[in-house]
Tab-separated table of C-alpha atoms in Angstrom:
chain	number	residue	atom	x	y	z
A	1112	MET	CA	0.188	0.391	-0.007
A	1113	ALA	CA	0.997	3.513	-0.784
A	1114	ASN	CA	2.317	5.721	1.749
A	1115	TRP	CA	0.588	9.145	1.413
A	1116	GLU	CA	2.805	10.659	4.059
A	1117	GLU	CA	5.649	10.222	1.188
A	1118	LEU	CA	4.042	12.051	-1.875
A	1119	PRO	CA	6.249	14.281	-3.402
A	1120	GLN	CA	5.855	17.879	-2.284
A	1121	GLU	CA	5.515	19.316	-5.404
A	1122	ILE	CA	2.645	17.127	-6.330
A	1123	LEU	CA	0.864	17.780	-2.815
A	1124	GLU	CA	1.189	21.387	-3.281
A	1125	LEU	CA	-0.859	21.172	-6.401
A	1126	ILE	CA	-3.538	19.576	-4.940
A	1127	ALA	CA	-3.540	22.040	-1.930
A	1128	CYS	CA	-3.559	24.973	-4.133
A	1129	ARG	CA	-6.832	23.807	-5.764
A	1130	LEU	CA	-9.108	22.829	-2.557
A	1131	ALA	CA	-11.919	25.024	-1.077
A	1132	VAL	CA	-11.295	26.658	1.801
A	1133	LYS	CA	-12.909	23.962	4.587
A	1134	ASP	CA	-11.169	21.145	2.665
A	1135	TYR	CA	-7.525	23.019	2.329
A	1136	LEU	CA	-7.735	22.970	6.443
A	1137	ALA	CA	-8.697	19.211	6.698
A	1138	PHE	CA	-6.088	18.683	4.117
A	1139	GLY	CA	-3.416	20.282	6.250
A	1140	GLY	CA	-4.366	18.397	9.305
A	1141	VAL	CA	-3.437	14.840	7.908
A	1142	CYS	CA	0.078	14.774	8.547
A	1143	THR	CA	3.261	17.122	8.742
A	1144	SER	CA	4.320	16.877	5.177
A	1145	TRP	CA	0.781	17.552	4.091
A	1146	ARG	CA	0.338	20.566	6.330
A	1147	SER	CA	3.977	22.188	5.346
A	1148	ALA	CA	2.609	21.820	1.770
A	1149	ALA	CA	-0.963	23.555	3.472
A	1150	THR	CA	0.912	26.620	4.701
A	1151	LYS	CA	2.728	28.023	1.620
A	1152	GLU	CA	2.756	31.602	0.852
A	1153	LYS	CA	0.656	31.918	-1.780
A	1154	TYR	CA	-2.461	30.042	-0.899
A	1155	LYS	CA	-2.002	31.422	2.860
A	1156	ALA	CA	-3.038	34.966	1.529
A	1157	MET	CA	-6.349	33.619	0.755
A	1158	LEU	CA	-7.422	32.647	4.022
A	1159	GLU	CA	-6.239	35.379	5.579
A	1160	ALA	CA	-8.819	37.475	4.506
A	1161	PRO	CA	-11.150	38.084	7.361
A	1162	TRP	CA	-13.895	36.120	7.834
A	1163	ARG	CA	-17.849	36.029	8.616
A	1164	LYS	CA	-19.549	35.254	11.876
A	1165	THR	CA	-22.903	34.503	12.048
A	1166	TYR	CA	-25.260	32.084	13.703
A	1167	ALA	CA	-26.900	29.544	11.192
A	1168	ARG	CA	-29.278	28.589	14.333
A	1169	LYS	CA	-29.414	28.902	18.385
A	1170	GLN	CA	-26.167	28.285	19.609
A	1171	ILE	CA	-24.283	27.325	16.333
A	1172	ALA	CA	-21.690	29.557	15.287
A	1173	GLU	CA	-20.681	29.415	11.391
A	1174	PHE	CA	-17.690	30.573	9.635
A	1175	SER	CA	-17.457	31.906	6.213
A	1176	ILE	CA	-15.341	33.871	3.558
A	1177	PRO	CA	-16.962	36.868	1.847
A	1178	SER	CA	-16.652	35.131	-1.353
A	1179	GLY	CA	-19.187	32.557	-0.051
A	1180	GLY	CA	-18.937	29.095	0.980
A	1181	THR	CA	-19.061	27.559	4.919
A	1182	ILE	CA	-15.773	26.960	6.639
A	1183	PHE	CA	-16.759	25.311	9.901
A	1184	GLN	CA	-19.370	25.410	12.603
A	1185	LEU	CA	-19.604	25.711	16.068
A	1186	ARG	CA	-21.611	24.664	18.546
A	1187	ALA	CA	-21.700	27.410	21.931
A	1188	SER	CA	-24.073	29.649	23.560
A	1189	ARG	CA	-21.927	32.457	22.840
A	1190	VAL	CA	-18.954	33.025	20.426
A	1191	ALA	CA	-16.983	36.109	20.428
A	1192	THR	CA	-14.219	37.465	18.468
A	1193	MET	CA	-11.214	38.332	20.205
A	1194	SER	CA	-7.435	39.353	20.302
A	1195	PRO	CA	-4.576	38.853	19.166
A	1196	PRO	CA	-5.746	37.454	15.642
A	1197	GLY	CA	-7.188	33.476	15.312
A	1198	TRP	CA	-8.627	32.948	18.489
A	1199	LEU	CA	-12.361	33.206	20.120
A	1200	LEU	CA	-13.879	33.116	23.459
A	1201	VAL	CA	-16.370	30.339	23.456
A	1202	LEU	CA	-18.937	30.021	26.516
A	1203	LYS	CA	-20.243	26.838	26.748
A	1204	GLY	CA	-22.952	25.591	29.649
A	1205	ASP	CA	-21.078	28.200	32.589
A	1206	ARG	CA	-17.370	27.304	31.587
A	1207	HIS	CA	-15.258	29.883	29.102
A	1208	CYS	CA	-12.683	28.777	26.945
A	1209	ILE	CA	-10.335	30.211	24.764
A	1210	PHE	CA	-9.944	28.943	21.218
A	1211	ASN	CA	-8.431	28.592	17.679
A	1212	PRO	CA	-10.446	27.138	15.100
A	1213	LEU	CA	-7.942	26.957	12.716
A	1214	LEU	CA	-5.612	24.899	14.755
A	1215	GLY	CA	-8.352	23.345	17.151
A	1216	ASN	CA	-6.406	24.587	20.402
A	1217	ARG	CA	-8.477	24.697	23.151
A	1218	ILE	CA	-7.630	26.765	26.494
A	1219	GLU	CA	-9.942	26.420	29.149
A	1220	LEU	CA	-10.266	29.131	31.539
A	1221	PRO	CA	-10.835	29.370	35.263
A	1222	SER	CA	-14.364	29.733	36.904
A	1223	LEU	CA	-14.938	33.393	36.876
A	1224	GLN	CA	-15.643	32.701	41.352
A	1225	LYS	CA	-12.046	31.809	41.852
A	1226	LEU	CA	-10.753	35.186	42.483
A	1227	ARG	CA	-8.235	36.956	44.529
A	1228	CYS	CA	-6.810	40.374	45.569
A	1229	ARG	CA	-3.505	41.370	45.886
A	1230	PRO	CA	-2.562	42.830	49.395
A	1231	PRO	CA	-2.632	45.657	50.377
A	1232	LEU	CA	-6.175	45.579	49.830
A	1233	ARG	CA	-9.114	48.556	50.100
A	1234	ALA	CA	-12.792	48.212	52.042
A	1235	VAL	CA	-14.004	48.940	48.431
A	1236	ASP	CA	-11.860	46.261	46.782
A	1237	LEU	CA	-12.411	43.151	49.288
A	1238	ASP	CA	-16.396	44.170	48.369
A	1239	TRP	CA	-16.232	43.830	45.029
A	1240	LEU	CA	-14.407	40.525	45.929
A	1241	LYS	CA	-17.327	39.236	47.703
A	1242	ARG	CA	-20.141	40.116	45.209
A	1243	LEU	CA	-18.228	38.672	42.413
A	1244	GLN	CA	-17.738	35.587	44.236
A	1245	ARG	CA	-21.745	34.950	44.519
A	1246	GLY	CA	-22.138	35.190	40.233
A	1247	PRO	CA	-23.317	34.652	38.120
A	1248	ASN	CA	-20.952	36.690	35.888
A	1249	ARG	CA	-19.799	36.230	32.591
A	1250	ILE	CA	-17.094	37.836	30.791
A	1251	HIS	CA	-17.598	41.056	28.831
A	1252	THR	CA	-14.594	41.751	26.981
A	1253	ILE	CA	-11.121	39.803	26.553
A	1254	ALA	CA	-7.768	40.233	25.395
A	1255	LEU	CA	-4.811	38.470	25.393
A	1256	SER	CA	-1.047	39.948	25.732
A	1257	SER	CA	-0.052	37.708	22.846
A	1258	SER	CA	-1.332	34.394	20.950
A	1259	PRO	CA	-0.672	31.296	23.132
A	1260	LEU	CA	0.982	29.653	20.221
A	1261	LEU	CA	3.824	32.389	19.977
A	1262	SER	CA	4.590	32.495	23.571
A	1263	ARG	CA	3.941	29.782	26.821
A	1264	SER	CA	4.175	33.508	28.988
A	1265	TYR	CA	0.939	35.488	28.465
A	1266	THR	CA	-1.767	37.354	30.452
A	1267	ALA	CA	-5.463	37.642	29.724
A	1268	MET	CA	-7.430	40.338	30.415
A	1269	ILE	CA	-10.982	40.658	31.159
A	1270	SER	CA	-14.377	43.065	32.188
A	1271	ILE	CA	-16.884	41.127	34.417
A	1272	HIS	CA	-20.380	42.116	34.259
A	1273	ARG	CA	-23.125	40.329	35.914
A	1274	ASP	CA	-25.207	37.796	34.494
A	1275	LEU	CA	-26.555	37.899	30.450
A	1276	MET	CA	-29.860	39.428	31.850
A	1277	ASP	CA	-28.101	42.680	33.468
A	1278	HIS	CA	-25.105	44.541	32.303
A	1279	GLU	CA	-23.977	45.717	35.563
A	1280	PRO	CA	-20.262	46.349	35.520
A	1281	LEU	CA	-18.700	44.185	38.289
A	1282	GLY	CA	-14.856	45.016	37.644
A	1283	PHE	CA	-11.411	43.646	35.652
A	1284	ALA	CA	-9.324	40.725	36.313
A	1285	PHE	CA	-6.212	39.264	34.765
A	1286	LEU	CA	-5.040	36.050	34.450
A	1287	ARG	CA	-1.268	34.964	33.864
A	1288	SER	CA	-0.150	31.583	31.598
A	1289	GLY	CA	-0.349	28.782	33.771
A	1290	GLU	CA	-2.557	30.167	37.349
A	1291	ASP	CA	-5.606	28.478	38.341
A	1292	ALA	CA	-7.586	31.684	39.348
A	1293	TRP	CA	-7.891	35.591	38.731
A	1294	THR	CA	-6.227	38.396	40.290
A	1295	LEU	CA	-8.997	41.140	40.761
A	1296	VAL	CA	-7.783	44.088	39.623
A	1297	SER	CA	-8.938	47.557	41.322
A	1298	ILE	CA	-9.420	50.943	40.059
A	1299	GLU	CA	-8.133	54.303	40.876
A	1300	SER	CA	-9.763	55.597	44.148
A	1301	HIS	CA	-11.243	59.062	42.564
A	1302	LEU	CA	-12.663	56.924	39.410
A	1303	PRO	CA	-16.356	55.662	39.421
A	1304	ARG	CA	-17.209	52.010	37.732
A	1305	SER	CA	-18.381	52.131	34.794
A	1306	SER	CA	-19.042	49.755	31.494
A	1307	VAL	CA	-16.659	48.656	29.884
A	1308	VAL	CA	-17.001	48.895	25.982
A	1309	ARG	CA	-13.554	47.833	24.487
A	1310	LEU	CA	-10.487	45.750	25.848
A	1311	VAL	CA	-7.006	45.329	23.759
A	1312	HIS	CA	-3.908	45.266	24.342
A	1313	TYR	CA	-1.497	47.657	22.649
A	1314	ASN	CA	2.263	48.100	22.624
A	1315	GLY	CA	2.508	46.174	25.798
A	1316	LEU	CA	0.020	47.313	27.843
A	1317	PHE	CA	-3.523	46.553	28.098
A	1318	VAL	CA	-5.995	49.458	27.092
A	1319	ALA	CA	-9.686	49.851	28.158
A	1320	LEU	CA	-12.062	52.438	26.842
A	1321	ASP	CA	-15.406	53.027	29.172
A	1322	ALA	CA	-18.547	54.213	28.203
A	1323	HIS	CA	-17.442	57.920	29.382
A	1324	ASN	CA	-14.635	57.794	26.705
A	1325	ARG	CA	-11.840	57.718	29.219
A	1326	ILE	CA	-8.993	55.281	28.407
A	1327	MET	CA	-7.355	53.217	31.028
A	1328	THR	CA	-4.405	51.192	31.060
A	1329	LEU	CA	-3.222	48.337	33.187
A	1330	ASN	CA	-0.324	48.476	35.722
A	1331	GLU	CA	0.103	44.525	35.892
A	1332	ARG	CA	2.747	45.234	38.636
A	1333	LYS	CA	-0.118	46.937	41.377
A	1334	GLY	CA	-2.994	45.359	40.184
A	1335	ARG	CA	-4.516	48.384	39.018
A	1336	MET	CA	-6.309	50.608	36.532
A	1337	GLN	CA	-4.810	54.274	35.844
A	1338	LEU	CA	-6.564	56.521	33.776
A	1339	GLN	CA	-4.543	57.735	30.889
A	1340	LEU	CA	-7.191	60.521	28.958
A	1341	ALA	CA	-10.513	61.594	29.037
A	1342	LEU	CA	-11.665	61.749	25.262
A	1343	GLY	CA	-14.109	64.450	26.235
A	1344	LYS	CA	-15.613	63.218	23.362
A	1345	ASN	CA	-19.748	63.277	23.803
A	1346	PHE	CA	-20.579	61.432	21.445
A	1347	ARG	CA	-24.195	59.073	22.083
A	1348	HIS	CA	-22.527	55.982	20.733
A	1349	CYS	CA	-19.944	53.629	22.601
A	1350	GLY	CA	-16.248	53.436	20.391
A	1351	TYR	CA	-14.374	51.472	19.562
A	1352	LEU	CA	-10.672	50.386	19.950
A	1353	VAL	CA	-8.619	49.464	16.907
A	1354	GLU	CA	-4.385	49.160	16.354
A	1355	CYS	CA	-3.791	50.052	13.104
A	1356	LEU	CA	-0.380	50.293	11.642
A	1357	GLY	CA	1.947	50.584	14.743
A	1358	SER	CA	-1.279	53.171	15.717
A	1359	LEU	CA	-4.181	52.990	18.263
A	1360	LEU	CA	-7.362	54.127	16.810
A	1361	VAL	CA	-10.655	54.992	18.564
A	1362	ALA	CA	-13.849	55.373	16.506
A	1363	TRP	CA	-16.935	56.062	16.702
A	1364	GLN	CA	-20.523	55.668	14.990
A	1365	ILE	CA	-22.173	59.163	14.758
A	1366	GLU	CA	-25.405	60.050	13.089
A	1367	GLY	CA	-24.740	62.620	10.283
A	1368	GLU	CA	-27.893	64.289	8.129
A	1369	GLY	CA	-31.217	62.207	7.857
A	1370	ASP	CA	-30.002	59.636	10.645
A	1371	ALA	CA	-27.265	58.611	8.023
A	1372	PRO	CA	-24.220	56.989	9.866
A	1373	VAL	CA	-20.818	58.489	10.070
A	1374	ILE	CA	-17.815	57.011	11.096
A	1375	ARG	CA	-15.227	59.305	12.821
A	1376	VAL	CA	-11.840	57.811	13.540
A	1377	PHE	CA	-8.972	59.418	15.685
A	1378	LYS	CA	-5.187	58.537	16.438
A	1379	VAL	CA	-4.693	58.264	20.305
A	1380	ASP	CA	-1.306	59.087	21.514
A	1381	LEU	CA	-1.382	57.630	24.957
A	1382	LYS	CA	2.338	59.374	25.996
A	1383	LYS	CA	1.720	62.698	25.541
A	1384	GLY	CA	-2.465	62.078	25.819
A	1385	THR	CA	-3.818	63.559	22.558
A	1386	LEU	CA	-6.257	62.936	19.944
A	1387	GLU	CA	-5.857	63.607	16.072
A	1388	GLU	CA	-8.805	63.337	13.726
A	1389	VAL	CA	-7.598	60.366	10.731
A	1390	LYS	CA	-9.586	61.373	7.712
A	1391	SER	CA	-8.206	58.891	5.355
A	1392	LEU	CA	-7.134	55.036	5.905
A	1393	GLY	CA	-4.905	54.318	2.695
A	1394	ASN	CA	-4.674	50.922	1.894
A	1395	VAL	CA	-5.945	49.772	5.358
A	1396	SER	CA	-9.990	49.005	5.989
A	1397	LEU	CA	-11.068	48.833	9.641
A	1398	PHE	CA	-13.314	45.574	11.021
A	1399	LEU	CA	-15.857	46.893	13.938
A	1400	ASN	CA	-16.886	44.205	16.292
A	1401	TYR	CA	-18.429	44.362	19.480
A	1402	ASN	CA	-15.882	42.506	21.389
A	1403	SER	CA	-12.689	42.849	19.731
A	1404	SER	CA	-11.754	44.958	16.215
A	1405	PHE	CA	-9.186	44.943	13.617
A	1406	SER	CA	-7.490	46.619	11.202
A	1407	VAL	CA	-6.326	45.221	7.548
A	1408	GLU	CA	-4.073	46.359	5.135
A	1409	PHE	CA	-4.163	45.370	1.546
A	1410	ASN	CA	-0.944	44.677	-0.595
A	1411	ALA	CA	0.032	43.250	-3.729
A	1412	LYS	CA	-0.147	39.549	-2.186
A	1413	TYR	CA	-3.781	40.319	-0.201
A	1414	PRO	CA	-7.035	39.419	-2.272
A	1415	LYS	CA	-9.454	41.982	-2.358
A	1416	SER	CA	-12.533	39.876	-2.865
A	1417	CYS	CA	-15.098	42.034	-2.166
A	1418	LEU	CA	-13.275	43.664	0.300
A	1419	LYS	CA	-12.253	47.697	0.020
A	1420	PRO	CA	-9.533	49.594	1.290
A	1421	ASN	CA	-10.540	52.754	2.871
A	1422	HIS	CA	-13.499	51.537	3.923
A	1423	ILE	CA	-14.788	50.216	8.054
A	1424	TYR	CA	-17.259	47.321	7.928
A	1425	PHE	CA	-19.802	47.725	11.600
A	1426	ILE	CA	-22.969	47.200	12.896
A	1427	ASP	CA	-25.470	50.390	13.088
A	1428	TYR	CA	-26.613	50.745	16.219
A	1429	ILE	CA	-29.721	52.086	14.808
A	1430	ASP	CA	-31.180	49.213	12.723
A	1431	LYS	CA	-28.416	46.207	13.644
A	1432	LYS	CA	-27.545	46.320	9.845
A	1433	ASN	CA	-24.027	45.385	8.924
A	1434	LYS	CA	-22.772	48.277	7.178
A	1435	ILE	CA	-19.802	49.899	5.649
A	1436	TYR	CA	-18.428	53.408	5.123
A	1437	SER	CA	-16.409	54.816	2.832
A	1438	MET	CA	-13.540	56.978	4.369
A	1439	ASP	CA	-13.108	58.421	0.563
A	1440	ASP	CA	-16.540	60.152	0.197
A	1441	GLY	CA	-18.475	59.464	3.587
A	1442	LYS	CA	-21.278	56.922	1.305
A	1443	VAL	CA	-22.612	53.936	3.498
A	1444	GLU	CA	-23.644	50.246	1.751
A	1445	TRP	CA	-25.408	47.687	3.054
A	1446	HIS	CA	-22.941	44.381	3.906
A	1447	CYS	CA	-23.825	41.124	4.235
A	1448	ALA	CA	-24.549	39.830	8.172
A	1449	GLY	CA	-22.464	38.982	10.983
A	1450	GLU	CA	-19.129	40.328	13.184
A	1451	TRP	CA	-15.578	39.667	11.513
A	1452	PHE	CA	-13.086	37.365	12.459
A	1453	GLN	CA	-9.519	37.850	11.992
A	1454	PRO	CA	-8.003	34.154	10.866
A	1455	ASP	CA	-3.960	34.365	11.807
A	1456	PHE	CA	-1.515	31.641	10.339
């Protein structure tokens, strides 16, 4: 019987580049030699285009490529995109995990009742710890310092809310790889607690944006959130944090003429505490999701397909429809439903 592992690499590459995306991913999981053939740069570029996440039916998330074609389905009560690229937050029953669908890697997260505080403890910290331990709670937003595939030493940070029927913000916690309990994060005493709407890891720091348009960063050594910048914008809707070509951007959806949505984008300088409005994204587009947003740079190797540079893909707060905003002329188009997921190899 022929040994399929010993097929010439040239033949394996010819087979791989002719497969549909779903079959291509399965092809790469057969053995080491097939996986080597299935990760060549020419085909990888096709897979690095953002995928759409929709719900085929209750508690079944479906992932597909923009040009059409389902890649895989995932059964869970909640599936949220997250950073870094390639990872998802998955909730099954009352257990959270992070999951890489391309490689099948799954990392279970400790229960949200497993919390601890760092000394010195304040009365307010002990009060919040008791409230959190009572539960039931849920992870509202989450970010990782790095991909678990690239480093064994990484940190996960979360903001915690009361259960799914209640949006009461309960605080922050972080977890270092290898630990079995979350460490509660305190907030500077002069800052009132508010709902955290976005959380990212940028330039070595966990950065949070709250409902009052304040940007805070985590001082991991002290286990405390510190105010970096009050943005001073009184926009009606919550903003989005997204890293773009090494810069930190905040984007807001506002209402233009006739209630048509307008997206305004600003570059944030955390050291200087300043905002600078961005009028053009150039050869980059933004993909804005509720939990985790990202940017994509289009280049000669990147397949534009039905996606466009200098555009923003978002969900309209007013009618909950998926739309595209052009940074060139401000025009808004309808787009296919679903959040966006950024695969990573």
